[in-house]
């Protein structure tokens, strides 16, 4: 038992710089893409986050050697014929569903539990199954997904919605299927292009045309490859929004802002200065941002849903009234009740949230309920003079290597703290103590 929390002493502007970790939402499909084929795959700049740890354990359970040495992960294919995923990891993370396409590509069969992930919506997998059926897969659904595809073949897949995961699953299956596959209505997130780049290094034949469609000519074998992950654009966006929220200056070394064009427009509208240099990306901001009259999240190149909670937190002290519409997930306003504890004035009506900017936020003990919501609460805490705590850092650890370390590098007073508790009662006592002493 234990109580872990991110303690932040807020109320002061940021001033610092750091190098952004490798991309979580790119490395997870890239690790699944190590399943088909032979040889050793080396992934550099692999973020040390729990979703990656869980994925490496899934690979090990499938018979692969998976070793980490610092930021580099080495995956060695094996002669393993395993095609079933049983461990707890698969239920914990959403990206375990990507092993469906990877195992169909290699074994022409797969069995795995329905995936987990942050509770930001129902997150069904119907689009994945419908798309893979087009390539010849057949499914039986109980509490597990069982798939067989004796003759996995290329075909034209039309996605009615640009699902990131469904696009990735089709790529993972089609890379070694017989014949040509076209994905129409494919998701355009940059993480998908990283997956394609990695698979092409392994010998796959994949191209994205100007109309966004993805064309895959199945190949018989995939070989070894070495690949360096690009910076995580959502982690970068989180810290850029932190600068807009708390004021000050943030410099992200080696980051070019690729895939953050919608965020750049929003930050400029909020009054921040966005400056790309050859060494990286700098954002400077005054103490309070301007409000954003209206913004909606959307599939790429729209504003990323994964930055919506962080933007909401940054707008809590904006000058004026802002409105955010969340169009991708149906339950991604869970931070609102926590932000209200700090004095934020937010009204939610369906998929829209209206934020009336206030001049000051109060420090508080806050409870994270999902990964990006936790990051949003950290941004809110940076603005509140005094000590705040963001509980349940296990959510943050899913996508941020060490957010306490990063915020300190950016000039904040932040650290991850933990209290070991022997039982539930002790945990409640510690929590009440935390409430009192903050
Ligand atoms: C990926 O999730 C990301 N996760 C998410 O990031 C991100 O928010 C999301 O894409 C959208 O950009 C990873 O890459 C590991 P979707 P994914 O399929 O693939 C519905 C984070 O914080 N849908 O594009 O699950 C779905 O319910 C995480 O890093 C279906 O209805 O996203 C959602 O409403 C959170 N049926 C919408 O589509 C399906 O079969 C977008 O989902 C699949 C999806």
PDB file of N, CA, C and O in Angstrom, residues 216-265:
ATOM      1  N   UNK A 216       0.274  -0.320 -48.835  1.00  0.00           N
ATOM      2  CA  UNK A 216       1.198  -1.322 -48.297  1.00  0.00           C
ATOM      3  C   UNK A 216       1.276  -2.500 -49.266  1.00  0.00           C
ATOM      4  O   UNK A 216       0.241  -3.075 -49.626  1.00  0.00           O
ATOM      5  N   UNK A 217       2.494  -2.824 -49.724  1.00  0.00           N
ATOM      6  CA  UNK A 217       2.649  -4.047 -50.511  1.00  0.00           C
ATOM      7  C   UNK A 217       3.268  -5.083 -49.590  1.00  0.00           C
ATOM      8  O   UNK A 217       4.368  -4.878 -49.074  1.00  0.00           O
ATOM      9  N   UNK A 218       2.523  -6.142 -49.312  1.00  0.00           N
ATOM     10  CA  UNK A 218       3.008  -7.143 -48.355  1.00  0.00           C
ATOM     11  C   UNK A 218       4.323  -7.748 -48.801  1.00  0.00           C
ATOM     12  O   UNK A 218       4.533  -7.981 -49.997  1.00  0.00           O
ATOM     13  N   UNK A 219       5.235  -7.982 -47.872  1.00  0.00           N
ATOM     14  CA  UNK A 219       6.523  -8.623 -48.189  1.00  0.00           C
ATOM     15  C   UNK A 219       6.609  -9.936 -47.417  1.00  0.00           C
ATOM     16  O   UNK A 219       5.906 -10.137 -46.423  1.00  0.00           O
ATOM     17  N   UNK A 220       7.477 -10.824 -47.894  1.00  0.00           N
ATOM     18  CA  UNK A 220       7.527 -12.146 -47.271  1.00  0.00           C
ATOM     19  C   UNK A 220       8.278 -12.121 -45.951  1.00  0.00           C
ATOM     20  O   UNK A 220       7.972 -12.866 -45.030  1.00  0.00           O
ATOM     21  N   UNK A 221       9.298 -11.266 -45.849  1.00  0.00           N
ATOM     22  CA  UNK A 221      10.012 -11.281 -44.572  1.00  0.00           C
ATOM     23  C   UNK A 221      10.418  -9.878 -44.140  1.00  0.00           C
ATOM     24  O   UNK A 221      10.595  -8.986 -44.965  1.00  0.00           O
ATOM     25  N   UNK A 222      10.531  -9.704 -42.831  1.00  0.00           N
ATOM     26  CA  UNK A 222      11.027  -8.463 -42.247  1.00  0.00           C
ATOM     27  C   UNK A 222      12.324  -8.802 -41.512  1.00  0.00           C
ATOM     28  O   UNK A 222      12.416  -9.843 -40.843  1.00  0.00           O
ATOM     29  N   UNK A 223      13.287  -7.914 -41.638  1.00  0.00           N
ATOM     30  CA  UNK A 223      14.599  -8.199 -41.024  1.00  0.00           C
ATOM     31  C   UNK A 223      14.875  -7.294 -39.843  1.00  0.00           C
ATOM     32  O   UNK A 223      13.981  -6.579 -39.360  1.00  0.00           O
ATOM     33  N   UNK A 224      16.122  -7.295 -39.381  1.00  0.00           N
ATOM     34  CA  UNK A 224      16.509  -6.471 -38.231  1.00  0.00           C
ATOM     35  C   UNK A 224      16.519  -4.984 -38.594  1.00  0.00           C
ATOM     36  O   UNK A 224      16.534  -4.622 -39.769  1.00  0.00           O
ATOM     37  N   UNK A 225      16.475  -4.129 -37.574  1.00  0.00           N
ATOM     38  CA  UNK A 225      16.541  -2.676 -37.839  1.00  0.00           C
ATOM     39  C   UNK A 225      16.958  -1.971 -36.559  1.00  0.00           C
ATOM     40  O   UNK A 225      16.795  -2.508 -35.450  1.00  0.00           O
ATOM     41  N   UNK A 226      17.522  -0.767 -36.755  1.00  0.00           N
ATOM     42  CA  UNK A 226      17.866   0.076 -35.610  1.00  0.00           C
ATOM     43  C   UNK A 226      17.190   1.424 -35.858  1.00  0.00           C
ATOM     44  O   UNK A 226      17.270   1.969 -36.969  1.00  0.00           O
ATOM     45  N   UNK A 227      16.469   1.942 -34.854  1.00  0.00           N
ATOM     46  CA  UNK A 227      15.662   3.151 -35.071  1.00  0.00           C
ATOM     47  C   UNK A 227      15.691   4.034 -33.830  1.00  0.00           C
ATOM     48  O   UNK A 227      15.681   3.525 -32.710  1.00  0.00           O
ATOM     49  N   UNK A 228      15.763   5.348 -34.024  1.00  0.00           N
ATOM     50  CA  UNK A 228      15.737   6.284 -32.890  1.00  0.00           C
ATOM     51  C   UNK A 228      14.395   7.001 -32.844  1.00  0.00           C
ATOM     52  O   UNK A 228      13.982   7.618 -33.830  1.00  0.00           O
ATOM     53  N   UNK A 229      13.704   6.883 -31.708  1.00  0.00           N
ATOM     54  CA  UNK A 229      12.383   7.499 -31.583  1.00  0.00           C
ATOM     55  C   UNK A 229      12.504   9.024 -31.596  1.00  0.00           C
ATOM     56  O   UNK A 229      13.432   9.597 -31.031  1.00  0.00           O
ATOM     57  N   UNK A 230      11.511   9.671 -32.217  1.00  0.00           N
ATOM     58  CA  UNK A 230      11.454  11.139 -32.202  1.00  0.00           C
ATOM     59  C   UNK A 230      10.919  11.619 -30.832  1.00  0.00           C
ATOM     60  O   UNK A 230      10.313  10.835 -30.096  1.00  0.00           O
ATOM     61  N   UNK A 231      11.098  12.927 -30.512  1.00  0.00           N
ATOM     62  CA  UNK A 231      10.582  13.429 -29.235  1.00  0.00           C
ATOM     63  C   UNK A 231       9.060  13.273 -29.142  1.00  0.00           C
ATOM     64  O   UNK A 231       8.354  13.344 -30.149  1.00  0.00           O
ATOM     65  N   UNK A 232       8.586  13.109 -27.913  1.00  0.00           N
ATOM     66  CA  UNK A 232       7.147  12.924 -27.668  1.00  0.00           C
ATOM     67  C   UNK A 232       6.450  14.289 -27.775  1.00  0.00           C
ATOM     68  O   UNK A 232       6.620  15.154 -26.915  1.00  0.00           O
ATOM     69  N   UNK A 233       5.620  14.444 -28.807  1.00  0.00           N
ATOM     70  CA  UNK A 233       5.020  15.766 -29.031  1.00  0.00           C
ATOM     71  C   UNK A 233       3.985  16.126 -27.966  1.00  0.00           C
ATOM     72  O   UNK A 233       3.731  17.302 -27.699  1.00  0.00           O
ATOM     73  N   UNK A 234       3.408  15.131 -27.311  1.00  0.00           N
ATOM     74  CA  UNK A 234       2.408  15.424 -26.270  1.00  0.00           C
ATOM     75  C   UNK A 234       3.111  15.848 -24.981  1.00  0.00           C
ATOM     76  O   UNK A 234       2.677  16.761 -24.282  1.00  0.00           O
ATOM     77  N   UNK A 235       4.232  15.215 -24.684  1.00  0.00           N
ATOM     78  CA  UNK A 235       5.030  15.649 -23.525  1.00  0.00           C
ATOM     79  C   UNK A 235       5.553  17.061 -23.787  1.00  0.00           C
ATOM     80  O   UNK A 235       5.457  17.944 -22.930  1.00  0.00           O
ATOM     81  N   UNK A 236       6.032  17.298 -25.015  1.00  0.00           N
ATOM     82  CA  UNK A 236       6.510  18.650 -25.373  1.00  0.00           C
ATOM     83  C   UNK A 236       5.369  19.658 -25.234  1.00  0.00           C
ATOM     84  O   UNK A 236       5.518  20.712 -24.591  1.00  0.00           O
ATOM     85  N   UNK A 237       4.217  19.319 -25.756  1.00  0.00           N
ATOM     86  CA  UNK A 237       3.068  20.232 -25.687  1.00  0.00           C
ATOM     87  C   UNK A 237       2.651  20.513 -24.256  1.00  0.00           C
ATOM     88  O   UNK A 237       2.243  21.633 -23.918  1.00  0.00           O
ATOM     89  N   UNK A 238       2.796  19.494 -23.396  1.00  0.00           N
ATOM     90  CA  UNK A 238       2.446  19.669 -21.979  1.00  0.00           C
ATOM     91  C   UNK A 238       3.284  20.779 -21.362  1.00  0.00           C
ATOM     92  O   UNK A 238       2.775  21.677 -20.692  1.00  0.00           O
ATOM     93  N   UNK A 239       4.622  20.730 -21.634  1.00  0.00           N
ATOM     94  CA  UNK A 239       5.514  21.713 -21.000  1.00  0.00           C
ATOM     95  C   UNK A 239       5.405  23.083 -21.650  1.00  0.00           C
ATOM     96  O   UNK A 239       5.618  24.111 -21.001  1.00  0.00           O
ATOM     97  N   UNK A 240       5.041  23.118 -22.918  1.00  0.00           N
ATOM     98  CA  UNK A 240       4.816  24.418 -23.574  1.00  0.00           C
ATOM     99  C   UNK A 240       3.567  25.082 -22.991  1.00  0.00           C
ATOM    100  O   UNK A 240       3.538  26.282 -22.732  1.00  0.00           O
ATOM    101  N   UNK A 241       2.545  24.279 -22.731  1.00  0.00           N
ATOM    102  CA  UNK A 241       1.325  24.820 -22.101  1.00  0.00           C
ATOM    103  C   UNK A 241       1.594  25.214 -20.650  1.00  0.00           C
ATOM    104  O   UNK A 241       0.996  26.169 -20.133  1.00  0.00           O
ATOM    105  N   UNK A 242       2.536  24.530 -20.005  1.00  0.00           N
ATOM    106  CA  UNK A 242       2.898  24.912 -18.632  1.00  0.00           C
ATOM    107  C   UNK A 242       3.480  26.325 -18.622  1.00  0.00           C
ATOM    108  O   UNK A 242       3.182  27.130 -17.733  1.00  0.00           O
ATOM    109  N   UNK A 243       4.276  26.637 -19.646  1.00  0.00           N
ATOM    110  CA  UNK A 243       4.858  27.996 -19.740  1.00  0.00           C
ATOM    111  C   UNK A 243       3.760  29.027 -19.969  1.00  0.00           C
ATOM    112  O   UNK A 243       3.736  30.085 -19.327  1.00  0.00           O
ATOM    113  N   UNK A 244       2.802  28.690 -20.827  1.00  0.00           N
ATOM    114  CA  UNK A 244       1.696  29.636 -21.090  1.00  0.00           C
ATOM    115  C   UNK A 244       0.863  29.830 -19.822  1.00  0.00           C
ATOM    116  O   UNK A 244       0.336  30.914 -19.565  1.00  0.00           O
ATOM    117  N   UNK A 245       0.779  28.803 -18.998  1.00  0.00           N
ATOM    118  CA  UNK A 245      -0.066  28.872 -17.797  1.00  0.00           C
ATOM    119  C   UNK A 245       0.604  29.634 -16.658  1.00  0.00           C
ATOM    120  O   UNK A 245       0.021  30.513 -16.030  1.00  0.00           O
ATOM    121  N   UNK A 246       1.901  29.305 -16.423  1.00  0.00           N
ATOM    122  CA  UNK A 246       2.595  29.884 -15.259  1.00  0.00           C
ATOM    123  C   UNK A 246       3.372  31.144 -15.631  1.00  0.00           C
ATOM    124  O   UNK A 246       3.855  31.870 -14.760  1.00  0.00           O
ATOM    125  N   UNK A 247       3.531  31.361 -16.950  1.00  0.00           N
ATOM    126  CA  UNK A 247       4.374  32.474 -17.398  1.00  0.00           C
ATOM    127  C   UNK A 247       5.836  32.051 -17.393  1.00  0.00           C
ATOM    128  O   UNK A 247       6.191  30.992 -16.849  1.00  0.00           O
ATOM    129  N   UNK A 248       6.692  32.862 -18.046  1.00  0.00           N
ATOM    130  CA  UNK A 248       8.116  32.554 -18.043  1.00  0.00           C
ATOM    131  C   UNK A 248       8.585  32.028 -19.383  1.00  0.00           C
ATOM    132  O   UNK A 248       7.988  32.300 -20.431  1.00  0.00           O
ATOM    133  N   UNK A 249       9.685  31.228 -19.314  1.00  0.00           N
ATOM    134  CA  UNK A 249      10.316  30.767 -20.562  1.00  0.00           C
ATOM    135  C   UNK A 249      10.658  29.289 -20.452  1.00  0.00           C
ATOM    136  O   UNK A 249      11.166  28.830 -19.421  1.00  0.00           O
ATOM    137  N   UNK A 250      10.355  28.558 -21.530  1.00  0.00           N
ATOM    138  CA  UNK A 250      10.681  27.130 -21.583  1.00  0.00           C
ATOM    139  C   UNK A 250      11.397  26.874 -22.907  1.00  0.00           C
ATOM    140  O   UNK A 250      10.943  27.367 -23.951  1.00  0.00           O
ATOM    141  N   UNK A 251      12.516  26.179 -22.878  1.00  0.00           N
ATOM    142  CA  UNK A 251      13.239  25.826 -24.109  1.00  0.00           C
ATOM    143  C   UNK A 251      13.351  24.304 -24.182  1.00  0.00           C
ATOM    144  O   UNK A 251      13.839  23.669 -23.249  1.00  0.00           O
ATOM    145  N   UNK A 252      12.854  23.728 -25.280  1.00  0.00           N
ATOM    146  CA  UNK A 252      12.884  22.269 -25.452  1.00  0.00           C
ATOM    147  C   UNK A 252      13.969  21.929 -26.468  1.00  0.00           C
ATOM    148  O   UNK A 252      13.797  22.145 -27.673  1.00  0.00           O
ATOM    149  N   UNK A 253      15.088  21.391 -25.959  1.00  0.00           N
ATOM    150  CA  UNK A 253      16.230  21.100 -26.821  1.00  0.00           C
ATOM    151  C   UNK A 253      15.868  19.970 -27.807  1.00  0.00           C
ATOM    152  O   UNK A 253      15.232  18.985 -27.414  1.00  0.00           O
ATOM    153  N   UNK A 254      16.265  20.134 -29.060  1.00  0.00           N
ATOM    154  CA  UNK A 254      16.100  19.057 -30.036  1.00  0.00           C
ATOM    155  C   UNK A 254      14.674  18.855 -30.486  1.00  0.00           C
ATOM    156  O   UNK A 254      14.353  17.905 -31.189  1.00  0.00           O
ATOM    157  N   UNK A 255      13.780  19.767 -30.069  1.00  0.00           N
ATOM    158  CA  UNK A 255      12.370  19.601 -30.440  1.00  0.00           C
ATOM    159  C   UNK A 255      12.039  20.634 -31.525  1.00  0.00           C
ATOM    160  O   UNK A 255      12.342  21.817 -31.366  1.00  0.00           O
ATOM    161  N   UNK A 256      11.403  20.170 -32.602  1.00  0.00           N
ATOM    162  CA  UNK A 256      11.120  21.116 -33.692  1.00  0.00           C
ATOM    163  C   UNK A 256       9.656  21.519 -33.752  1.00  0.00           C
ATOM    164  O   UNK A 256       9.240  22.317 -34.584  1.00  0.00           O
ATOM    165  N   UNK A 257       8.868  20.924 -32.873  1.00  0.00           N
ATOM    166  CA  UNK A 257       7.441  21.282 -32.878  1.00  0.00           C
ATOM    167  C   UNK A 257       6.636  20.550 -33.936  1.00  0.00           C
ATOM    168  O   UNK A 257       5.462  20.861 -34.176  1.00  0.00           O
ATOM    169  N   UNK A 258       7.281  19.516 -34.578  1.00  0.00           N
ATOM    170  CA  UNK A 258       6.514  18.758 -35.585  1.00  0.00           C
ATOM    171  C   UNK A 258       5.267  18.148 -34.944  1.00  0.00           C
ATOM    172  O   UNK A 258       5.317  17.592 -33.863  1.00  0.00           O
ATOM    173  N   UNK A 259       4.145  18.254 -35.647  1.00  0.00           N
ATOM    174  CA  UNK A 259       2.890  17.661 -35.156  1.00  0.00           C
ATOM    175  C   UNK A 259       2.201  18.514 -34.111  1.00  0.00           C
ATOM    176  O   UNK A 259       1.205  18.109 -33.538  1.00  0.00           O
ATOM    177  N   UNK A 260       2.761  19.717 -33.869  1.00  0.00           N
ATOM    178  CA  UNK A 260       2.168  20.615 -32.846  1.00  0.00           C
ATOM    179  C   UNK A 260       1.683  21.919 -33.478  1.00  0.00           C
ATOM    180  O   UNK A 260       1.586  22.948 -32.805  1.00  0.00           O
ATOM    181  N   UNK A 261       1.365  21.887 -34.768  1.00  0.00           N
ATOM    182  CA  UNK A 261       0.964  23.121 -35.461  1.00  0.00           C
ATOM    183  C   UNK A 261      -0.323  23.704 -34.836  1.00  0.00           C
ATOM    184  O   UNK A 261      -0.434  24.908 -34.653  1.00  0.00           O
ATOM    185  N   UNK A 262      -1.264  22.833 -34.469  1.00  0.00           N
ATOM    186  CA  UNK A 262      -2.522  23.339 -33.865  1.00  0.00           C
ATOM    187  C   UNK A 262      -2.242  23.947 -32.492  1.00  0.00           C
ATOM    188  O   UNK A 262      -2.832  24.964 -32.107  1.00  0.00           O
ATOM    189  N   UNK A 263      -1.304  23.361 -31.761  1.00  0.00           N
ATOM    190  CA  UNK A 263      -0.942  23.925 -30.451  1.00  0.00           C
ATOM    191  C   UNK A 263      -0.263  25.274 -30.638  1.00  0.00           C
ATOM    192  O   UNK A 263      -0.534  26.224 -29.874  1.00  0.00           O
ATOM    193  N   UNK A 264       0.597  25.374 -31.652  1.00  0.00           N
ATOM    194  CA  UNK A 264       1.268  26.662 -31.905  1.00  0.00           C
ATOM    195  C   UNK A 264       0.236  27.760 -32.125  1.00  0.00           C
ATOM    196  O   UNK A 264       0.332  28.845 -31.533  1.00  0.00           O
ATOM    197  N   UNK A 265      -0.793  27.450 -32.932  1.00  0.00           N
ATOM    198  CA  UNK A 265      -1.831  28.469 -33.183  1.00  0.00           C
ATOM    199  C   UNK A 265      -2.527  28.854 -31.881  1.00  0.00           C
ATOM    200  O   UNK A 265      -2.744  30.021 -31.586  1.00  0.00           O
TER     201      UNK A 265
END
